[in-house]
Structure formats: C-alpha cells, structure tokens
PDB file of C-alpha atoms and ligand atoms in Angstrom:
ATOM      1  CA  MET A 248       1.805-251.829 -24.292  1.00  0.00           C
ATOM      2  CA  SER A 249       1.656-252.368 -28.050  1.00  0.00           C
ATOM      3  CA  LYS A 250       1.671-256.039 -29.175  1.00  0.00           C
ATOM      4  CA  VAL A 251       5.242-255.630 -30.476  1.00  0.00           C
ATOM      5  CA  GLU A 252       7.632-257.120 -27.888  1.00  0.00           C
ATOM      6  CA  THR A 253      10.929-255.705 -29.139  1.00  0.00           C
ATOM      7  CA  ARG A 254      12.195-253.077 -31.561  1.00  0.00           C
ATOM      8  CA  ASP A 255      15.687-252.394 -32.830  1.00  0.00           C
ATOM      9  CA  VAL A 256      17.609-249.169 -32.339  1.00  0.00           C
ATOM     10  CA  ASP A 257      17.273-247.993 -35.943  1.00  0.00           C
ATOM     11  CA  TYR A 258      13.460-248.256 -35.790  1.00  0.00           C
ATOM     12  CA  SER A 259      13.203-245.139 -33.623  1.00  0.00           C
ATOM     13  CA  ARG A 260      16.374-243.213 -34.545  1.00  0.00           C
ATOM     14  CA  VAL A 261      15.699-239.484 -35.140  1.00  0.00           C
ATOM     15  CA  GLN A 262      17.713-236.809 -36.973  1.00  0.00           C
ATOM     16  CA  MET A 263      16.624-233.187 -36.629  1.00  0.00           C
ATOM     17  CA  THR A 264      18.014-230.111 -38.390  1.00  0.00           C
ATOM     18  CA  GLU A 265      17.474-226.483 -37.358  1.00  0.00           C
ATOM     19  CA  ILE A 266      18.916-223.143 -38.436  1.00  0.00           C
ATOM     20  CA  VAL A 267      19.816-220.743 -35.618  1.00  0.00           C
ATOM     21  CA  LEU A 268      17.705-217.612 -36.130  1.00  0.00           C
ATOM     22  CA  PRO A 269      17.913-214.226 -34.363  1.00  0.00           C
ATOM     23  CA  GLU A 270      15.154-215.142 -31.884  1.00  0.00           C
ATOM     24  CA  ASP A 271      17.234-218.155 -30.741  1.00  0.00           C
ATOM     25  CA  THR A 272      20.279-216.088 -29.763  1.00  0.00           C
ATOM     26  CA  ASN A 273      21.501-214.010 -26.840  1.00  0.00           C
ATOM     27  CA  THR A 274      23.219-210.617 -26.974  1.00  0.00           C
ATOM     28  CA  HIS A 275      26.549-212.323 -27.820  1.00  0.00           C
ATOM     29  CA  GLY A 276      25.041-213.785 -30.981  1.00  0.00           C
ATOM     30  CA  SER A 277      25.222-217.336 -29.677  1.00  0.00           C
ATOM     31  CA  VAL A 278      22.292-219.622 -29.097  1.00  0.00           C
ATOM     32  CA  PHE A 279      20.345-219.691 -25.776  1.00  0.00           C
ATOM     33  CA  GLY A 280      21.092-222.848 -23.799  1.00  0.00           C
ATOM     34  CA  GLY A 281      17.390-223.210 -23.060  1.00  0.00           C
ATOM     35  CA  ARG A 282      16.608-223.300 -26.768  1.00  0.00           C
ATOM     36  CA  VAL A 283      19.018-226.222 -27.223  1.00  0.00           C
ATOM     37  CA  LEU A 284      17.518-227.996 -24.190  1.00  0.00           C
ATOM     38  CA  ALA A 285      14.034-227.680 -25.713  1.00  0.00           C
ATOM     39  CA  LEU A 286      15.297-229.194 -28.975  1.00  0.00           C
ATOM     40  CA  ILE A 287      16.973-232.049 -27.066  1.00  0.00           C
ATOM     41  CA  ASP A 288      13.688-232.755 -25.249  1.00  0.00           C
ATOM     42  CA  LYS A 289      11.772-232.697 -28.542  1.00  0.00           C
ATOM     43  CA  CYS A 290      14.242-235.024 -30.263  1.00  0.00           C
ATOM     44  CA  ALA A 291      14.241-237.444 -27.294  1.00  0.00           C
ATOM     45  CA  ALA A 292      10.430-237.415 -27.186  1.00  0.00           C
ATOM     46  CA  ALA A 293      10.224-238.261 -30.899  1.00  0.00           C
ATOM     47  CA  VAL A 294      12.618-241.210 -30.396  1.00  0.00           C
ATOM     48  CA  ALA A 295      10.673-242.451 -27.361  1.00  0.00           C
ATOM     49  CA  ILE A 296       7.290-242.112 -29.081  1.00  0.00           C
ATOM     50  CA  ARG A 297       8.566-244.114 -32.053  1.00  0.00           C
ATOM     51  CA  HIS A 298       9.971-246.839 -29.811  1.00  0.00           C
ATOM     52  CA  ALA A 299       6.954-247.051 -27.488  1.00  0.00           C
ATOM     53  CA  ARG A 300       4.226-246.123 -29.990  1.00  0.00           C
ATOM     54  CA  SER A 301       2.464-244.599 -26.981  1.00  0.00           C
ATOM     55  CA  GLY A 302       2.420-241.326 -25.114  1.00  0.00           C
ATOM     56  CA  VAL A 303       5.649-240.488 -23.293  1.00  0.00           C
ATOM     57  CA  LEU A 304       6.698-238.065 -20.554  1.00  0.00           C
ATOM     58  CA  THR A 305      10.123-236.637 -19.824  1.00  0.00           C
ATOM     59  CA  LEU A 306      11.153-237.842 -16.376  1.00  0.00           C
ATOM     60  CA  ARG A 307      14.700-236.586 -16.321  1.00  0.00           C
ATOM     61  CA  LEU A 308      17.333-234.774 -18.341  1.00  0.00           C
ATOM     62  CA  ASP A 309      20.834-235.431 -16.986  1.00  0.00           C
ATOM     63  CA  SER A 310      23.172-232.495 -16.617  1.00  0.00           C
ATOM     64  CA  VAL A 311      24.428-231.147 -19.924  1.00  0.00           C
ATOM     65  CA  GLU A 312      27.479-229.097 -20.708  1.00  0.00           C
ATOM     66  CA  PHE A 313      27.703-226.782 -23.721  1.00  0.00           C
ATOM     67  CA  ARG A 314      31.232-227.273 -25.021  1.00  0.00           C
ATOM     68  CA  ASN A 315      31.257-225.022 -28.078  1.00  0.00           C
ATOM     69  CA  PRO A 316      29.171-221.928 -28.775  1.00  0.00           C
ATOM     70  CA  VAL A 317      26.599-222.133 -31.571  1.00  0.00           C
ATOM     71  CA  HIS A 318      26.248-218.935 -33.591  1.00  0.00           C
ATOM     72  CA  LEU A 319      23.509-217.138 -35.472  1.00  0.00           C
ATOM     73  CA  GLY A 320      23.128-218.774 -38.905  1.00  0.00           C
ATOM     74  CA  ASP A 321      24.740-222.080 -37.828  1.00  0.00           C
ATOM     75  CA  ILE A 322      22.960-225.304 -38.656  1.00  0.00           C
ATOM     76  CA  LEU A 323      22.110-227.415 -35.602  1.00  0.00           C
ATOM     77  CA  LEU A 324      22.097-231.171 -36.089  1.00  0.00           C
ATOM     78  CA  LEU A 325      20.477-233.386 -33.462  1.00  0.00           C
ATOM     79  CA  SER A 326      20.768-237.129 -33.503  1.00  0.00           C
ATOM     80  CA  GLY A 327      18.770-239.246 -31.035  1.00  0.00           C
ATOM     81  CA  TRP A 328      18.431-242.960 -30.356  1.00  0.00           C
ATOM     82  CA  VAL A 329      17.411-245.393 -27.597  1.00  0.00           C
ATOM     83  CA  ASN A 330      20.290-246.725 -25.481  1.00  0.00           C
ATOM     84  CA  ALA A 331      18.135-248.969 -23.306  1.00  0.00           C
ATOM     85  CA  ALA A 332      14.491-249.825 -22.617  1.00  0.00           C
ATOM     86  CA  PHE A 333      13.869-250.996 -19.054  1.00  0.00           C
ATOM     87  CA  GLY A 334      10.249-251.497 -17.899  1.00  0.00           C
ATOM     88  CA  SER A 335       8.287-248.337 -18.617  1.00  0.00           C
ATOM     89  CA  SER A 336      11.374-246.152 -18.903  1.00  0.00           C
ATOM     90  CA  MET A 337      13.902-245.657 -21.671  1.00  0.00           C
ATOM     91  CA  GLU A 338      17.256-243.917 -21.765  1.00  0.00           C
ATOM     92  CA  ILE A 339      17.508-241.795 -24.901  1.00  0.00           C
ATOM     93  CA  GLN A 340      20.832-240.296 -25.981  1.00  0.00           C
ATOM     94  CA  VAL A 341      20.866-237.065 -27.984  1.00  0.00           C
ATOM     95  CA  GLU A 342      24.011-235.631 -29.579  1.00  0.00           C
ATOM     96  CA  VAL A 343      23.949-232.032 -30.781  1.00  0.00           C
ATOM     97  CA  TYR A 344      26.386-230.767 -33.422  1.00  0.00           C
ATOM     98  CA  SER A 345      26.701-227.315 -34.932  1.00  0.00           C
ATOM     99  CA  GLU A 346      27.616-226.928 -38.591  1.00  0.00           C
ATOM    100  CA  GLU A 347      29.285-223.739 -39.752  1.00  0.00           C
ATOM    101  CA  PRO A 348      27.305-222.791 -42.893  1.00  0.00           C
ATOM    102  CA  THR A 349      30.131-221.687 -45.204  1.00  0.00           C
ATOM    103  CA  THR A 350      32.815-224.278 -44.348  1.00  0.00           C
ATOM    104  CA  GLY A 351      30.563-227.178 -43.320  1.00  0.00           C
ATOM    105  CA  GLN A 352      32.775-227.732 -40.265  1.00  0.00           C
ATOM    106  CA  LYS A 353      30.896-229.723 -37.614  1.00  0.00           C
ATOM    107  CA  ARG A 354      31.536-229.489 -33.880  1.00  0.00           C
ATOM    108  CA  LEU A 355      29.973-231.405 -31.009  1.00  0.00           C
ATOM    109  CA  THR A 356      28.023-228.950 -28.860  1.00  0.00           C
ATOM    110  CA  THR A 357      26.609-231.291 -26.285  1.00  0.00           C
ATOM    111  CA  ASN A 358      25.576-234.821 -25.459  1.00  0.00           C
ATOM    112  CA  ALA A 359      22.513-235.525 -23.327  1.00  0.00           C
ATOM    113  CA  TYR A 360      20.893-238.505 -21.635  1.00  0.00           C
ATOM    114  CA  VAL A 361      17.120-238.221 -21.289  1.00  0.00           C
ATOM    115  CA  THR A 362      14.928-240.609 -19.307  1.00  0.00           C
ATOM    116  CA  MET A 363      11.526-240.869 -20.968  1.00  0.00           C
ATOM    117  CA  VAL A 364       8.609-242.897 -19.572  1.00  0.00           C
ATOM    118  CA  GLY A 365       5.942-244.576 -21.701  1.00  0.00           C
ATOM    119  CA  VAL A 366       2.482-243.705 -20.370  1.00  0.00           C
ATOM    120  CA  GLY A 367      -1.084-244.814 -20.953  1.00  0.00           C
ATOM    121  CA  ARG A 368      -4.186-242.644 -21.370  1.00  0.00           C
ATOM    122  CA  GLU A 369      -4.255-241.744 -17.659  1.00  0.00           C
ATOM    123  CA  GLY A 370      -0.661-240.522 -17.821  1.00  0.00           C
ATOM    124  CA  ARG A 371       0.558-243.435 -15.700  1.00  0.00           C
ATOM    125  CA  PRO A 372       3.673-245.464 -16.591  1.00  0.00           C
ATOM    126  CA  GLN A 373       3.182-248.475 -18.846  1.00  0.00           C
ATOM    127  CA  LYS A 374       5.622-251.057 -20.176  1.00  0.00           C
ATOM    128  CA  VAL A 375       7.392-250.263 -23.440  1.00  0.00           C
ATOM    129  CA  PRO A 376       8.776-252.771 -25.972  1.00  0.00           C
ATOM    130  CA  GLY A 377      12.232-254.192 -25.266  1.00  0.00           C
ATOM    131  CA  LEU A 378      15.262-253.076 -27.262  1.00  0.00           C
ATOM    132  CA  GLU A 379      16.902-255.487 -29.714  1.00  0.00           C
ATOM    133  CA  LEU A 380      20.652-254.997 -29.473  1.00  0.00           C
ATOM    134  CA  GLN A 381      22.370-255.914 -32.736  1.00  0.00           C
ATOM    135  CA  THR A 382      25.888-254.494 -32.559  1.00  0.00           C
ATOM    136  CA  ASP A 383      28.708-254.460 -30.003  1.00  0.00           C
ATOM    137  CA  GLU A 384      28.326-250.681 -29.744  1.00  0.00           C
ATOM    138  CA  GLU A 385      24.601-251.010 -28.971  1.00  0.00           C
ATOM    139  CA  ARG A 386      25.346-253.637 -26.307  1.00  0.00           C
ATOM    140  CA  ARG A 387      28.023-251.406 -24.754  1.00  0.00           C
ATOM    141  CA  ARG A 388      25.651-248.422 -24.715  1.00  0.00           C
ATOM    142  CA  ALA A 389      22.908-250.507 -23.095  1.00  0.00           C
ATOM    143  CA  GLU A 390      25.290-251.727 -20.372  1.00  0.00           C
ATOM    144  CA  GLU A 391      26.456-248.185 -19.661  1.00  0.00           C
ATOM    145  CA  ALA A 392      22.839-246.957 -19.607  1.00  0.00           C
ATOM    146  CA  ALA A 393      21.993-249.604 -16.981  1.00  0.00           C
ATOM    147  CA  VAL A 394      24.850-248.360 -14.776  1.00  0.00           C
ATOM    148  CA  ARG A 395      23.663-244.736 -15.149  1.00  0.00           C
ATOM    149  CA  ARG A 396      20.086-245.808 -14.335  1.00  0.00           C
ATOM    150  CA  GLU A 397      21.198-247.482 -11.070  1.00  0.00           C
ATOM    151  CA  ARG A 398      23.045-244.303 -10.146  1.00  0.00           C
ATOM    152  CA  ARG A 399      19.971-242.163 -10.868  1.00  0.00           C
ATOM    153  CA  LEU A 400      17.671-244.433  -8.871  1.00  0.00           C
ATOM    154  CA  ASN A 401      20.088-244.330  -5.935  1.00  0.00           C
ATOM    155  CA  THR A 402      20.361-240.540  -5.971  1.00  0.00           C
ATOM    156  CA  PRO A 403      17.854-238.950  -3.576  1.00  0.00           C
ATOM    157  CA  ARG A 404      15.475-236.588  -5.413  1.00  0.00           C
TER     158      ARG A 404
HETATM  159  C1  LIG B 697       6.897-239.678 -15.441  1.00  0.00           C
HETATM  160  C2  LIG B 697       5.870-240.072 -14.362  1.00  0.00           C
HETATM  161  C3  LIG B 697       4.553-240.479 -15.029  1.00  0.00           C
HETATM  162  C4  LIG B 697       6.460-241.275 -13.633  1.00  0.00           C
HETATM  163  O1  LIG B 697       5.563-241.601 -12.617  1.00  0.00           O
HETATM  164  P1  LIG B 697       6.109-242.189 -11.223  1.00  0.00           P
HETATM  165  O2  LIG B 697       4.968-242.618 -10.396  1.00  0.00           O
HETATM  166  O3  LIG B 697       7.090-241.222 -10.671  1.00  0.00           O
HETATM  167  O4  LIG B 697       6.852-243.434 -11.815  1.00  0.00           O
HETATM  168  P2  LIG B 697       7.409-244.758 -11.236  1.00  0.00           P
HETATM  169  O5  LIG B 697       7.970-244.610  -9.861  1.00  0.00           O
HETATM  170  O6  LIG B 697       6.389-245.825 -11.490  1.00  0.00           O
HETATM  171  O7  LIG B 697       8.622-244.932 -12.263  1.00  0.00           O
HETATM  172  C5  LIG B 697       8.399-244.955 -13.652  1.00  0.00           C
HETATM  173  C6  LIG B 697       9.703-245.334 -14.296  1.00  0.00           C
HETATM  174  O8  LIG B 697      10.658-244.309 -14.086  1.00  0.00           O
HETATM  175  C7  LIG B 697      11.816-244.855 -13.477  1.00  0.00           C
HETATM  176  N1  LIG B 697      12.395-243.870 -12.597  1.00  0.00           N
HETATM  177  C8  LIG B 697      11.867-243.345 -11.485  1.00  0.00           C
HETATM  178  N2  LIG B 697      12.723-242.446 -10.962  1.00  0.00           N
HETATM  179  C9  LIG B 697      13.783-242.396 -11.778  1.00  0.00           C
HETATM  180  C10 LIG B 697      14.992-241.653 -11.786  1.00  0.00           C
HETATM  181  N3  LIG B 697      15.275-240.757 -10.839  1.00  0.00           N
HETATM  182  N4  LIG B 697      15.870-241.862 -12.807  1.00  0.00           N
HETATM  183  C11 LIG B 697      15.615-242.746 -13.780  1.00  0.00           C
HETATM  184  N5  LIG B 697      14.477-243.492 -13.832  1.00  0.00           N
HETATM  185  C12 LIG B 697      13.585-243.308 -12.837  1.00  0.00           C
HETATM  186  C13 LIG B 697      11.331-246.074 -12.724  1.00  0.00           C
HETATM  187  O9  LIG B 697      12.382-246.999 -12.488  1.00  0.00           O
HETATM  188  C14 LIG B 697      10.315-246.591 -13.711  1.00  0.00           C
HETATM  189  O10 LIG B 697      10.973-247.190 -14.793  1.00  0.00           O
HETATM  190  P3  LIG B 697      10.874-248.759 -15.105  1.00  0.00           P
HETATM  191  O11 LIG B 697       9.408-249.095 -15.260  1.00  0.00           O
HETATM  192  O12 LIG B 697      11.608-248.879 -16.387  1.00  0.00           O
HETATM  193  O13 LIG B 697      11.514-249.460 -13.938  1.00  0.00           O
HETATM  194  C15 LIG B 697       5.632-238.926 -13.326  1.00  0.00           C
HETATM  195  O14 LIG B 697       6.817-238.735 -12.543  1.00  0.00           O
HETATM  196  C16 LIG B 697       5.262-237.626 -13.992  1.00  0.00           C
HETATM  197  O15 LIG B 697       4.142-237.464 -14.445  1.00  0.00           O
HETATM  198  N6  LIG B 697       6.199-236.673 -14.035  1.00  0.00           N
HETATM  199  C17 LIG B 697       6.005-235.416 -14.739  1.00  0.00           C
HETATM  200  C18 LIG B 697       6.455-235.593 -16.201  1.00  0.00           C
HETATM  201  C19 LIG B 697       6.330-234.311 -16.987  1.00  0.00           C
HETATM  202  O16 LIG B 697       5.351-233.600 -16.896  1.00  0.00           O
HETATM  203  N7  LIG B 697       7.366-234.031 -17.754  1.00  0.00           N
HETATM  204  C20 LIG B 697       7.401-232.837 -18.572  1.00  0.00           C
HETATM  205  C21 LIG B 697       8.323-231.820 -17.978  1.00  0.00           C
HETATM  206  S1  LIG B 697       7.545-230.862 -16.726  1.00  0.00           S
END
C-alpha cells in the first residue's frame, strides 16, 4: 500500500462527460446498455485508482437498471466516488445522468455500485488507504455500503 493511511472522498471523486454518437446507439436511436456499463466501469476504475494510487481490478458490478432511455446526441454525465474502503476492496458508487442538449434537462439514467480491488504488481489484492468520512452523508453512505458488502459476501457465487 502507499504510505498514505487515509484519503477523503473528494480526493478521488471523478466526473466524466460523453456525447452519445451513432456508434453508441441501437436501432431505436437509444444508447446500448453495454456502452453505459463500460463507461460506469471506467469511471469506477478512475475513482479507485485515485483512491488507492495502485492498480485496481473490477471484482463486481451490482445489478443496474436503466430507468430512462438516453438518445443520440444526448450528453451523458457520470459522477463517481468512494462510499467505503474496507481492506483491499472499495465500494464505488457511479450515478449516470443524461442531459438533453437543447433544453439542458437532466434525468437520472442509472445508479451503480462497483466493487473494485486494489492489487499489487502480481495482480493480487493489497490493502488500500482508509476513507476519511467528513459529512453525515458520507457516514451514512459508508454504513449502507458495509451492509451491502455483508450481503454480497454472504451470497454464494
Ligand atoms: C479481484 C481479484 C484479484 C480478487 O482476488 P480473490 O483471491 O478473489 O480475492 P480475495 O478473496 O482475497 O478478496 C479480495 C477482496 O474482495 C472482497 N470480496 C471477495 N468477494 C466479494 C464479493 N462477492 N463481493 C464483495 N467483495 C468481495 C474480499 O472481502 C476482499 O476485500 P477486503 O480485503 O476489503 O476484505 C480476483 O478475483 C480477480 O483477479 N478477478 C478478476 C478481475 C478482473 O479481471 N476484472 C475485470 C473484468 S473481467
């Protein structure tokens, strides 16, 4: 692990912006779910790399539901942050919004929880810095992440 023992949530926060292009869409003119999943994974990886300052691997992406279609030409906004850092693993939350280009109206498309693991050169798990919780919202998110983690660990793979 790096010599830093703890980092705050803002240290690793990531915002990503994409425009939906023709190659991202299906025959209905809305974005492929798999394209959004890839962006979620990329955003979560960037958050985890910043927090750990090491290599990271995606261990798990919890089920995601696409609530509103995203159309060709829409702007996609991804926002990612660390909810909790355990030993080698971290729960990263990624929210995805679409922005209609002419009105600027924003709608939540999906919310995802990604478990990323800090790894060393051999690709084996290694401890990541702890997370400094500074606000009530951060403490609530960390508590909820711990409950989700227990559930994941108790679910047979
Ligand atoms: C990620 C990987 C290195 C973890 O190795 P492992 O031997 O399975 O890991 P461990 O059992 O030591 O667990 C590592 C961490 O994951 C956590 N973990 C394990 N199973 C979990 C689950 N189902 N849900 C949440 N966390 C889990 C462990 O609790 C541990 O975290 P902690 O140190 O914070 O307690 C390994 O599974 C791997 O290489 N997977 C492939 C990753 C990959 O290629 N991803 C890209 C997509 S294909």
